[in-house]
Coordinates of C-alpha atoms in Angstrom, one line a residue:
M15 CA -32.1 -34.4 -32.7
P16 CA -31.1 -36.1 -29.9
A17 CA -28.2 -34.2 -26.6
N18 CA -25.9 -37.5 -27.2
P19 CA -25.6 -39.7 -30.2
G20 CA -26.3 -42.9 -28.1
D21 CA -30.1 -40.9 -26.7
R22 CA -33.2 -42.7 -28.5
V23 CA -35.0 -39.8 -29.8
P24 CA -39.3 -39.9 -28.9
P25 CA -41.9 -41.0 -32.1
E26 CA -43.1 -37.9 -34.1
S27 CA -46.3 -38.9 -32.5
L28 CA -45.1 -38.6 -28.8
A29 CA -43.2 -35.9 -29.9
A30 CA -45.8 -33.2 -30.8
A31 CA -48.0 -34.0 -28.3
G32 CA -46.1 -33.4 -26.0
R33 CA -45.3 -29.5 -28.0
A34 CA -48.7 -28.8 -28.4
I35 CA -49.4 -30.0 -24.6
D36 CA -46.3 -27.5 -23.6
E37 CA -47.6 -24.5 -25.7
R38 CA -50.9 -25.0 -24.5
F39 CA -50.4 -24.8 -21.0
G40 CA -46.0 -24.4 -20.2
A41 CA -45.7 -28.3 -19.0
A42 CA -42.4 -28.6 -19.8
A43 CA -40.0 -26.9 -17.0
F44 CA -42.8 -28.2 -14.5
M45 CA -42.8 -31.2 -15.8
R46 CA -38.9 -31.7 -15.7
K47 CA -38.4 -30.2 -12.7
A48 CA -41.1 -32.1 -10.9
L49 CA -39.0 -35.5 -12.6
R50 CA -36.6 -34.3 -11.0
K51 CA -38.0 -33.7 -7.1
A52 CA -36.4 -35.5 -4.4
F53 CA -38.6 -38.2 -2.5
P54 CA -36.7 -39.3 1.0
D55 CA -36.4 -42.7 1.9
H56 CA -37.6 -42.8 5.3
W57 CA -40.6 -46.1 6.0
S58 CA -42.6 -43.3 8.0
F59 CA -43.2 -40.8 4.9
L60 CA -45.2 -43.6 3.6
L61 CA -47.9 -43.7 6.4
G62 CA -49.4 -41.4 3.8
E63 CA -49.4 -43.0 1.4
I64 CA -51.7 -46.0 3.0
A65 CA -54.5 -42.9 3.7
M66 CA -54.1 -41.9 -0.1
Y67 CA -54.5 -45.1 -1.0
S68 CA -57.2 -46.5 0.8
F69 CA -59.3 -43.6 -0.2
L70 CA -58.5 -44.6 -3.7
I71 CA -59.8 -48.0 -2.6
I72 CA -62.5 -46.7 -1.2
V73 CA -63.5 -44.6 -4.6
L74 CA -63.5 -47.7 -6.8
T75 CA -65.3 -49.9 -4.5
G76 CA -68.4 -46.9 -2.8
V77 CA -69.4 -46.9 -7.2
Y78 CA -69.3 -49.7 -7.4
L79 CA -71.5 -50.1 -3.8
T80 CA -73.6 -47.2 -5.6
L81 CA -75.2 -50.2 -8.3
F82 CA -76.2 -51.8 -5.9
F83 CA -77.5 -50.0 -2.6
V84 CA -81.2 -47.7 -2.7
P85 CA -80.8 -45.4 -0.1
S86 CA -84.7 -45.4 1.2
M87 CA -86.7 -46.3 5.2
N88 CA -89.7 -46.8 2.6
E89 CA -91.0 -50.4 4.0
V90 CA -90.7 -53.6 2.3
V91 CA -90.8 -57.6 3.8
Y92 CA -87.8 -59.3 2.8
D93 CA -87.8 -62.6 -0.1
G94 CA -83.7 -62.4 -0.5
S95 CA -81.8 -65.5 -0.6
Y96 CA -80.7 -64.6 3.7
G97 CA -83.2 -67.8 4.9
P98 CA -83.9 -66.4 8.6
L99 CA -84.8 -63.2 7.8
R100 CA -87.2 -63.9 4.4
G101 CA -90.6 -62.8 5.9
V102 CA -88.8 -59.7 7.8
R103 CA -90.4 -56.3 7.3
M104 CA -87.6 -54.3 6.7
S105 CA -86.8 -50.5 5.4
E106 CA -85.4 -50.9 1.7
A107 CA -81.9 -49.6 2.6
Y108 CA -81.1 -52.9 5.1
A109 CA -83.2 -55.2 2.2
S110 CA -80.4 -53.8 -0.5
T111 CA -78.2 -54.5 1.6
L112 CA -79.0 -58.1 2.1
H113 CA -79.4 -58.3 -1.4
I114 CA -75.8 -56.6 -2.5
T115 CA -74.3 -59.4 0.3
F116 CA -76.4 -61.9 -1.0
D117 CA -77.4 -62.1 -4.3
V118 CA -75.2 -59.5 -6.0
R119 CA -71.7 -61.6 -7.4
G120 CA -68.0 -60.0 -4.9
G121 CA -70.5 -57.9 -3.2
L122 CA -69.9 -59.7 -0.6
L123 CA -66.2 -58.4 -1.1
M124 CA -66.5 -55.8 -2.5
R125 CA -67.9 -54.2 1.6
Q126 CA -66.1 -55.6 3.0
I127 CA -63.3 -54.2 1.6
H128 CA -65.2 -50.8 1.6
H129 CA -65.4 -51.8 5.2
W130 CA -61.7 -52.2 6.1
S131 CA -60.3 -49.7 3.8
T132 CA -62.7 -46.7 6.3
N133 CA -61.1 -48.9 9.1
I134 CA -57.2 -49.1 7.3
F135 CA -57.6 -45.1 5.7
L136 CA -58.3 -43.5 9.6
A137 CA -55.9 -45.5 11.3
A138 CA -52.8 -44.3 8.2
I139 CA -54.1 -40.4 8.7
V140 CA -54.0 -41.0 13.3
I141 CA -51.0 -42.1 12.4
H142 CA -49.4 -39.9 10.2
L143 CA -50.8 -37.1 12.4
L144 CA -48.6 -38.7 15.2
R145 CA -45.1 -39.2 13.1
N146 CA -46.1 -35.1 11.9
F147 CA -46.6 -33.9 15.9
F148 CA -43.7 -36.2 17.5
T149 CA -41.7 -34.9 14.8
G150 CA -42.2 -31.3 14.2
A151 CA -43.4 -31.4 11.0
F152 CA -46.4 -29.1 11.3
R153 CA -43.6 -26.4 12.0
K154 CA -42.8 -23.3 9.6
P155 CA -44.2 -23.4 6.3
R156 CA -46.7 -26.2 7.0
E157 CA -48.7 -25.0 9.0
L158 CA -51.5 -24.5 6.7
N159 CA -51.1 -28.1 5.6
W160 CA -50.8 -28.9 9.5
L161 CA -54.7 -27.7 10.3
I162 CA -56.0 -29.1 6.1
G163 CA -55.0 -33.0 7.9
I164 CA -57.5 -32.3 10.9
V165 CA -60.5 -31.2 9.0
L166 CA -59.7 -33.9 6.9
F167 CA -59.5 -36.4 9.8
M168 CA -62.4 -35.1 11.7
L169 CA -64.3 -35.3 7.5
V170 CA -63.3 -38.6 7.5
M171 CA -64.6 -39.7 10.9
V172 CA -68.2 -38.0 10.5
N173 CA -67.9 -40.2 6.6
G174 CA -67.0 -43.5 8.4
L175 CA -69.7 -42.0 11.0
F176 CA -73.0 -42.1 8.5
G177 CA -71.2 -44.3 5.9
Y178 CA -72.2 -48.1 8.8
S179 CA -75.1 -46.0 9.1
L180 CA -76.4 -46.5 6.0
P181 CA -77.9 -50.4 6.3
D182 CA -80.7 -49.6 9.1
D183 CA -78.9 -52.5 10.5
L184 CA -79.7 -51.9 14.7
L185 CA -76.5 -51.6 14.7
S186 CA -76.1 -48.8 12.9
G187 CA -79.6 -47.5 14.1
T188 CA -78.4 -47.4 17.7
G189 CA -76.0 -45.5 17.0
L190 CA -78.1 -42.9 15.3
R191 CA -80.3 -42.8 18.4
I192 CA -76.8 -41.7 20.0
L193 CA -76.7 -38.8 17.4
E194 CA -80.4 -37.7 17.8
G195 CA -79.1 -37.6 21.4
V196 CA -76.9 -35.7 21.4
I197 CA -78.2 -33.1 19.0
A198 CA -81.5 -33.2 21.2
S199 CA -79.4 -31.8 24.3
I200 CA -78.1 -28.9 22.2
P201 CA -79.8 -26.2 24.0
V202 CA -82.4 -23.7 22.6
V203 CA -81.3 -24.9 18.0
G204 CA -81.3 -28.4 19.1
S205 CA -85.3 -29.4 18.4
Y206 CA -84.5 -27.2 15.4
A207 CA -81.4 -28.8 14.3
L208 CA -83.6 -32.6 14.7
M209 CA -86.4 -31.4 13.9
F210 CA -84.0 -30.4 10.3
L211 CA -81.8 -34.0 9.8
F212 CA -84.3 -36.4 10.6
G213 CA -87.2 -34.4 8.3
G214 CA -90.0 -35.7 12.3
E215 CA -89.8 -37.1 14.9
F216 CA -87.0 -40.7 15.1
P217 CA -86.6 -42.3 13.0
G218 CA -88.7 -40.9 10.4
T219 CA -88.7 -41.3 6.4
E220 CA -85.5 -39.2 5.4
I221 CA -82.7 -39.4 7.3
I222 CA -80.8 -42.6 5.3
P223 CA -81.4 -40.6 2.0
R224 CA -80.2 -37.6 3.4
L225 CA -77.4 -39.8 5.3
Y226 CA -76.7 -41.2 1.5
V227 CA -76.3 -38.2 -0.2
I228 CA -73.5 -35.8 2.1
H229 CA -72.1 -39.8 2.3
I230 CA -71.5 -39.8 -1.3
L231 CA -71.4 -37.3 -2.4
L232 CA -71.2 -34.0 0.1
I233 CA -68.1 -35.5 2.1
P234 CA -66.3 -37.0 -0.7
G235 CA -65.8 -33.6 -2.7
I236 CA -64.5 -31.6 -0.2
L237 CA -62.1 -34.3 0.1
L238 CA -61.2 -35.1 -3.6
A239 CA -60.1 -31.4 -3.5
L240 CA -58.4 -31.8 -0.1
I241 CA -56.9 -34.3 -0.4
P242 CA -54.7 -33.4 -4.2
L243 CA -53.3 -29.9 -2.2
H244 CA -52.4 -31.6 0.6
A245 CA -51.3 -34.6 0.0
V246 CA -49.7 -32.6 -4.0
V247 CA -50.4 -29.5 -4.0
L248 CA -48.3 -27.6 -1.5
T249 CA -45.5 -30.9 -0.4
W250 CA -44.8 -30.4 -3.7
R251 CA -43.7 -26.4 -3.9
Q252 CA -42.1 -26.8 -0.8
T253 CA -39.0 -29.5 0.5
H254 CA -40.2 -32.3 2.1
T255 CA -39.5 -33.3 5.1
Q256 CA -36.7 -35.1 6.5
F257 CA -34.4 -36.5 9.3
P258 CA -31.3 -35.6 11.1
G259 CA -27.9 -37.5 9.7
K260 CA -25.0 -38.5 7.1
G261 CA -26.1 -36.0 4.1
S262 CA -29.6 -34.6 5.4
T263 CA -29.5 -30.0 5.8
N264 CA -32.2 -27.6 6.4
T265 CA -31.5 -26.5 2.9
T266 CA -31.4 -30.0 0.7
V267 CA -33.1 -33.3 0.8
R268 CA -31.6 -37.3 0.9
G269 CA -33.6 -39.5 -0.9
Y270 CA -34.4 -40.5 -4.0
P271 CA -35.8 -38.9 -7.4
F272 CA -39.6 -39.1 -8.5
F273 CA -39.0 -40.6 -11.8
P274 CA -38.0 -43.8 -11.9
V275 CA -37.3 -44.4 -8.6
F276 CA -40.6 -43.3 -6.6
I277 CA -42.8 -43.7 -8.7
A278 CA -41.6 -47.0 -9.3
K279 CA -42.0 -47.6 -5.4
T280 CA -45.1 -45.9 -4.6
T281 CA -47.1 -48.1 -8.0
A282 CA -45.6 -51.6 -6.0
F283 CA -46.1 -50.1 -2.1
F284 CA -49.8 -49.4 -3.4
L285 CA -50.1 -52.4 -4.7
W286 CA -49.2 -54.0 -1.3
V287 CA -51.9 -52.0 0.1
F288 CA -54.7 -53.5 -2.1
A289 CA -53.7 -56.6 -1.1
A290 CA -53.0 -56.2 2.4
T291 CA -56.9 -54.9 2.2
A292 CA -58.7 -57.5 -0.3
L293 CA -56.7 -60.7 2.3
L294 CA -58.3 -58.7 5.5
A295 CA -62.0 -59.1 3.7
T296 CA -61.4 -62.2 2.4
F297 CA -60.9 -64.0 5.7
F298 CA -61.9 -61.4 8.9
Q299 CA -64.9 -61.5 8.6
I300 CA -66.6 -56.7 9.5
N301 CA -69.5 -55.9 10.2
P302 CA -71.9 -58.9 9.2
I303 CA -75.2 -56.5 8.8
W304 CA -77.4 -60.3 9.0
L305 CA -76.6 -61.2 12.2
F306 CA -78.2 -57.4 13.4
G307 CA -81.0 -57.7 12.0
P308 CA -82.6 -54.7 10.6
Y309 CA -83.1 -50.8 12.8
D310 CA -86.4 -51.3 15.8
P311 CA -86.5 -48.3 18.3
G312 CA -86.6 -50.6 20.9
A313 CA -84.6 -53.2 20.7
I314 CA -80.0 -53.3 21.0
S315 CA -77.6 -55.7 20.3
S316 CA -75.8 -56.8 24.1
G317 CA -72.2 -55.3 23.6
S318 CA -72.6 -52.9 21.1
Q319 CA -70.2 -51.3 20.0
P320 CA -69.0 -48.5 17.0
D321 CA -65.8 -48.6 14.6
W322 CA -63.2 -48.2 16.3
Y323 CA -62.1 -44.3 14.7
M324 CA -65.5 -43.5 17.4
G325 CA -65.2 -45.9 20.4
W326 CA -63.5 -42.6 22.4
L327 CA -67.3 -41.1 21.6
E328 CA -68.7 -43.4 23.4
G329 CA -66.9 -43.9 25.9
S330 CA -67.0 -40.1 26.9
L331 CA -70.4 -40.4 26.3
R332 CA -70.6 -43.6 28.8
M333 CA -68.3 -42.5 32.0
M334 CA -69.4 -38.7 32.5
P335 CA -71.3 -38.8 35.7
A336 CA -74.7 -37.3 35.2
W337 CA -74.4 -33.8 35.2
E338 CA -77.4 -31.4 34.3
I339 CA -78.6 -28.2 35.2
N340 CA -81.8 -27.1 36.0
A341 CA -82.8 -23.7 35.7
W342 CA -86.3 -21.0 34.7
G343 CA -88.2 -24.5 33.4
H344 CA -84.9 -26.0 31.4
T345 CA -82.9 -29.1 31.8
V346 CA -79.3 -29.1 30.1
P347 CA -77.9 -32.5 30.3
M348 CA -74.2 -31.4 30.7
S349 CA -74.1 -35.8 30.5
V350 CA -74.5 -35.2 27.3
L351 CA -72.6 -31.9 26.2
I352 CA -69.6 -32.4 28.0
P353 CA -68.9 -35.6 26.2
A354 CA -70.2 -35.5 22.9
L355 CA -69.4 -32.1 21.7
G356 CA -67.3 -30.4 25.0
V357 CA -63.7 -33.9 24.7
P358 CA -64.1 -33.8 20.6
G359 CA -63.8 -30.1 20.7
V360 CA -60.7 -29.1 22.8
L361 CA -59.3 -33.2 21.0
F362 CA -60.0 -31.6 17.4
T363 CA -59.5 -27.7 18.4
G364 CA -56.2 -28.6 20.6
L365 CA -54.9 -30.1 17.3
A366 CA -55.4 -26.6 15.5
V367 CA -53.9 -24.2 17.8
Y368 CA -50.6 -26.3 18.8
P369 CA -48.3 -25.9 16.1
F370 CA -49.2 -21.7 16.7
L371 CA -49.2 -22.6 19.9
E372 CA -45.7 -23.6 20.5
R373 CA -44.6 -20.9 17.8
W374 CA -45.8 -18.7 21.1
V375 CA -44.0 -20.0 23.2
T376 CA -41.2 -21.6 21.6
G377 CA -39.9 -18.3 20.0
D378 CA -39.1 -20.3 17.2
N379 CA -40.2 -18.7 13.7
R380 CA -37.4 -20.1 11.5
V381 CA -38.4 -22.9 8.4
H382 CA -37.7 -25.9 9.2
H383 CA -37.6 -28.5 7.0
L384 CA -35.8 -31.0 8.8
L385 CA -37.6 -32.9 11.0
D386 CA -37.0 -33.4 15.2
R387 CA -36.2 -37.0 16.8
P388 CA -38.9 -37.3 19.4
R389 CA -36.5 -38.2 22.0
D390 CA -35.0 -34.5 22.0
V391 CA -38.0 -32.7 22.6
P392 CA -38.4 -34.1 25.2
A393 CA -41.3 -31.9 26.5
R394 CA -43.6 -31.8 23.2
T395 CA -43.1 -35.8 23.0
G396 CA -44.4 -35.6 26.7
I397 CA -47.5 -33.9 25.7
G398 CA -47.6 -35.8 23.1
A399 CA -48.0 -39.2 25.4
G400 CA -50.2 -37.2 27.1
G401 CA -52.7 -37.0 24.4
V402 CA -52.5 -40.5 22.8
V403 CA -53.2 -42.6 26.3
F404 CA -56.3 -39.5 26.5
Y405 CA -57.5 -40.4 23.4
G406 CA -56.7 -44.4 24.3
V407 CA -58.6 -44.3 26.9
L408 CA -61.7 -42.7 26.0
W409 CA -61.3 -45.5 23.1
A410 CA -61.4 -48.5 26.3
G411 CA -63.9 -46.2 27.8
G412 CA -66.6 -47.9 24.8
G413 CA -66.4 -50.7 26.1
N414 CA -66.3 -50.7 29.7
D415 CA -69.1 -53.3 29.9
V416 CA -67.9 -56.3 27.4
I417 CA -64.6 -55.4 30.0
A418 CA -66.3 -56.2 32.8
D419 CA -68.8 -59.0 31.1
H420 CA -65.4 -60.6 30.1
F421 CA -63.6 -59.8 32.9
D422 CA -66.8 -61.0 35.7
I423 CA -65.8 -57.2 37.0
P424 CA -68.9 -54.9 37.8
L425 CA -69.9 -52.3 35.5
F426 CA -69.0 -49.3 37.8
W427 CA -65.9 -50.5 38.7
T428 CA -64.2 -50.7 34.9
T429 CA -66.5 -47.0 34.5
W430 CA -64.7 -45.6 38.0
F431 CA -61.8 -46.9 36.8
F432 CA -61.6 -45.0 33.4
R433 CA -62.9 -41.7 34.9
F434 CA -59.6 -41.7 36.9
A435 CA -57.8 -43.1 33.8
I436 CA -59.1 -39.9 31.8
V437 CA -57.7 -37.4 34.7
L438 CA -53.8 -39.4 35.7
G439 CA -53.5 -41.2 32.0
P440 CA -52.7 -37.9 30.3
I441 CA -49.9 -37.0 33.3
L442 CA -47.9 -40.6 34.3
A443 CA -47.6 -40.8 30.6
Y444 CA -45.9 -36.9 30.2
I445 CA -43.6 -38.0 32.9
A446 CA -42.3 -41.5 31.9
A447 CA -41.9 -39.6 28.0
Y448 CA -40.2 -37.7 29.5
R449 CA -37.6 -39.6 31.1
I450 CA -37.5 -42.0 28.2
C451 CA -36.5 -39.5 26.6
L452 CA -33.1 -38.2 29.0
G453 CA -32.7 -41.8 29.0
L454 CA -31.8 -41.7 25.1
Q455 CA -30.3 -38.4 24.8
R456 CA -28.3 -39.9 27.4
R457 CA -27.3 -43.5 25.8
D458 CA -26.5 -41.4 22.7
L459 CA -24.0 -39.2 24.1
G460 CA -22.7 -42.0 25.4
L461 CA -21.9 -44.0 22.1
A462 CA -20.6 -40.7 20.9
R463 CA -18.1 -40.5 23.3
H464 CA -17.0 -44.1 23.8
G465 CA -18.8 -45.6 21.3
L466 CA -20.5 -48.7 21.5
E467 CA -19.9 -51.2 24.1
T468 CA -18.8 -55.3 22.8
G469 CA -18.7 -57.0 26.1
V470 CA -15.0 -57.3 25.9
I471 CA -13.0 -56.9 29.0
R472 CA -9.2 -55.8 28.5
R473 CA -6.2 -55.5 30.4
L474 CA -4.3 -52.8 30.5
P475 CA -0.1 -52.9 31.4
N476 CA -1.6 -51.2 35.3
G477 CA -3.3 -54.0 36.1
E478 CA -6.7 -52.0 34.7
Y479 CA -9.7 -53.5 33.4
I480 CA -11.6 -51.7 30.6
E481 CA -13.7 -53.3 28.3
V482 CA -12.8 -52.4 24.4
E483 CA -15.7 -50.3 23.3
V484 CA -16.2 -49.5 19.1
P485 CA -16.3 -46.3 17.6
L486 CA -18.9 -46.0 15.0
G487 CA -19.1 -45.0 12.4
E488 CA -20.2 -41.4 10.5
E489 CA -24.1 -42.5 9.6
R490 CA -24.6 -43.7 13.2
L491 CA -23.7 -40.6 14.4
A492 CA -24.3 -38.2 12.3
P493 CA -28.1 -38.0 14.1
V494 CA -26.5 -36.9 16.6
T495 CA -23.3 -34.9 15.8
D496 CA -24.6 -33.5 13.0
A497 CA -25.4 -30.1 13.7
R498 CA -29.1 -28.5 13.4
P499 CA -31.9 -26.0 13.8
P500 CA -32.6 -25.8 17.4
A501 CA -36.2 -26.1 18.6
A502 CA -35.9 -24.1 20.5
V503 CA -35.3 -20.0 21.5
A504 CA -34.4 -18.4 25.2
L505 CA -36.9 -15.5 25.2
E506 CA -35.5 -15.3 29.4
R507 CA -33.8 -11.4 29.5
P508 CA -32.3 -10.2 32.3
D509 CA -33.5 -7.3 34.7
T510 CA -31.4 -4.0 33.8
E511 CA -30.5 -2.4 36.7
G512 CA -33.2 -3.1 38.2
V513 CA -35.7 -3.0 35.4
T514 CA -38.2 -5.6 34.7
A515 CA -37.5 -7.1 30.9
P516 CA -41.1 -6.1 28.2
A517 CA -41.8 -9.4 27.7
A518 CA -42.6 -10.4 31.8
R519 CA -43.8 -7.0 33.0
T520 CA -47.4 -8.8 32.2
R521 CA -49.4 -12.2 33.4
L522 CA -48.9 -13.5 29.3
G523 CA -45.6 -13.1 29.2
R524 CA -44.5 -14.4 33.1
L525 CA -46.6 -17.4 32.2
R526 CA -45.0 -17.2 28.7
I527 CA -41.3 -17.1 29.8
A528 CA -42.3 -19.4 32.2
L529 CA -43.7 -22.1 29.6
N530 CA -40.9 -21.2 27.4
R531 CA -38.2 -22.1 30.0
R532 CA -40.1 -25.4 31.0
F533 CA -40.0 -26.3 27.0
L534 CA -35.8 -25.6 27.0
R535 CA -35.1 -28.3 30.3
D536 CA -33.0 -30.6 29.2
L537 CA -34.4 -29.9 25.1
G538 CA -31.8 -32.3 22.8
S539 CA -28.9 -30.7 21.0
P540 CA -25.2 -32.1 19.2
P541 CA -22.7 -32.8 21.2
T542 CA -19.5 -30.2 20.8
P543 CA -16.5 -31.9 18.9
E544 CA -14.7 -31.6 21.7
S545 CA -17.1 -34.5 23.2
A546 CA -17.8 -35.9 20.6
D547 CA -13.8 -36.8 19.6
K548 CA -13.3 -38.1 23.2
H549 CA -14.9 -41.9 22.0
K550 CA -10.3 -42.3 21.1
A551 CA -11.3 -46.2 22.2
I552 CA -8.7 -49.5 22.2
G553 CA -9.0 -51.0 19.2
P554 CA -9.6 -54.8 19.6

């Protein structure tokens, strides 16, 4: 019976099905809680959803492409629709890609949607990662989710590399040649790993079938396990993060329920993501493999560039000096090992350990559901800005030849510019971001104390001229004035009767205290009620 006389009763068939599922799986209580779960309404919350929807589009278009792609390096003579390559010897993989492009109905559109979705997927992952870093969303209790996100980033990047290598065209073959050189440079095990991966001397006949299995089966299987864990299971068990504001605290969530509000909005958002991807695929050409021709180990296209997400590795290789170590009859090419293995190792290891390093420096072991505004934590924001510039310089360095050609400057000038920029750029970015954060903090404090400037000048009876200021409403002041957990606690303790504090008795302890002091300096905090009440402005 309905709880209220006016309530509608569901059909008996649906009610019976619901009872059957609940009796076997106990889903009723979970569903009631899930449908009422609050979701924040901030636009940045949707960045992760762009990545999830792009992955769904990749899977759907990838299934379609697998129906026609032939992962074989057996040589055939092309006799398809594309005239300029008719009669050319090529691998079956390249010939089948041309067949998909020119002979399969909708094949080119599916290829381009698949490729554009991969680029959007990785771009959304990077932006989502930066959002979580700058706002401190990686803190307790979300360290595991942060680590899963880093693993997802690496897997998707590797799978993208393997995916655009499958057509066996001249551009992707050049990328595989670079991969072969990196593997061969690894001391002791490099030659064995190379023979195992390629099944013989490069290029061999096994690499495309092996990459195909990894690309469509192994890595997607891992992603299908990790993405729901990252985006659904862990986030569903935890309280959603949200920015400071009116009604937002560390124990409450200000937002809309999953059903019907959020489910309607997220469905519409998926359609927008798909529409944008389809629009790009329809009007903006990407990866025209028919212009590159089949792979030839003795040829390379001028100005060859990888997809954007691999450009930073290309730049790392290009700007590295030609260093090598010769000892006991062996050569260790540091010019390959450092940029191809050392730089990615530093980047991803740094991302993975940063939450634990920051917790060690700040001494902050509290649970955080309320995000930090980047301006309130200048040290973290400066580190993040330095990391972005470091990544950006590597990425731009991957096109040093294109830059030199377009601007008619010597190639060595661009190379040396990027060598200096990779060192100085992150330092300058840290300083600039730190100063910007301080400026924004002072602006917020001024708004809280005095209100918003109106540009209206008024003369007082005593002859003084003042500008009329309008107090901000509670909604706009709440992110500045509302209480929130601090991002760090002071670890330094004063000496007692000449006895050094225990935390400062070792070099590591003194380093921790110094870093803690640096992190705490200029840390933003809500103004006191007394100072916030001083913005009683004169009315207009």
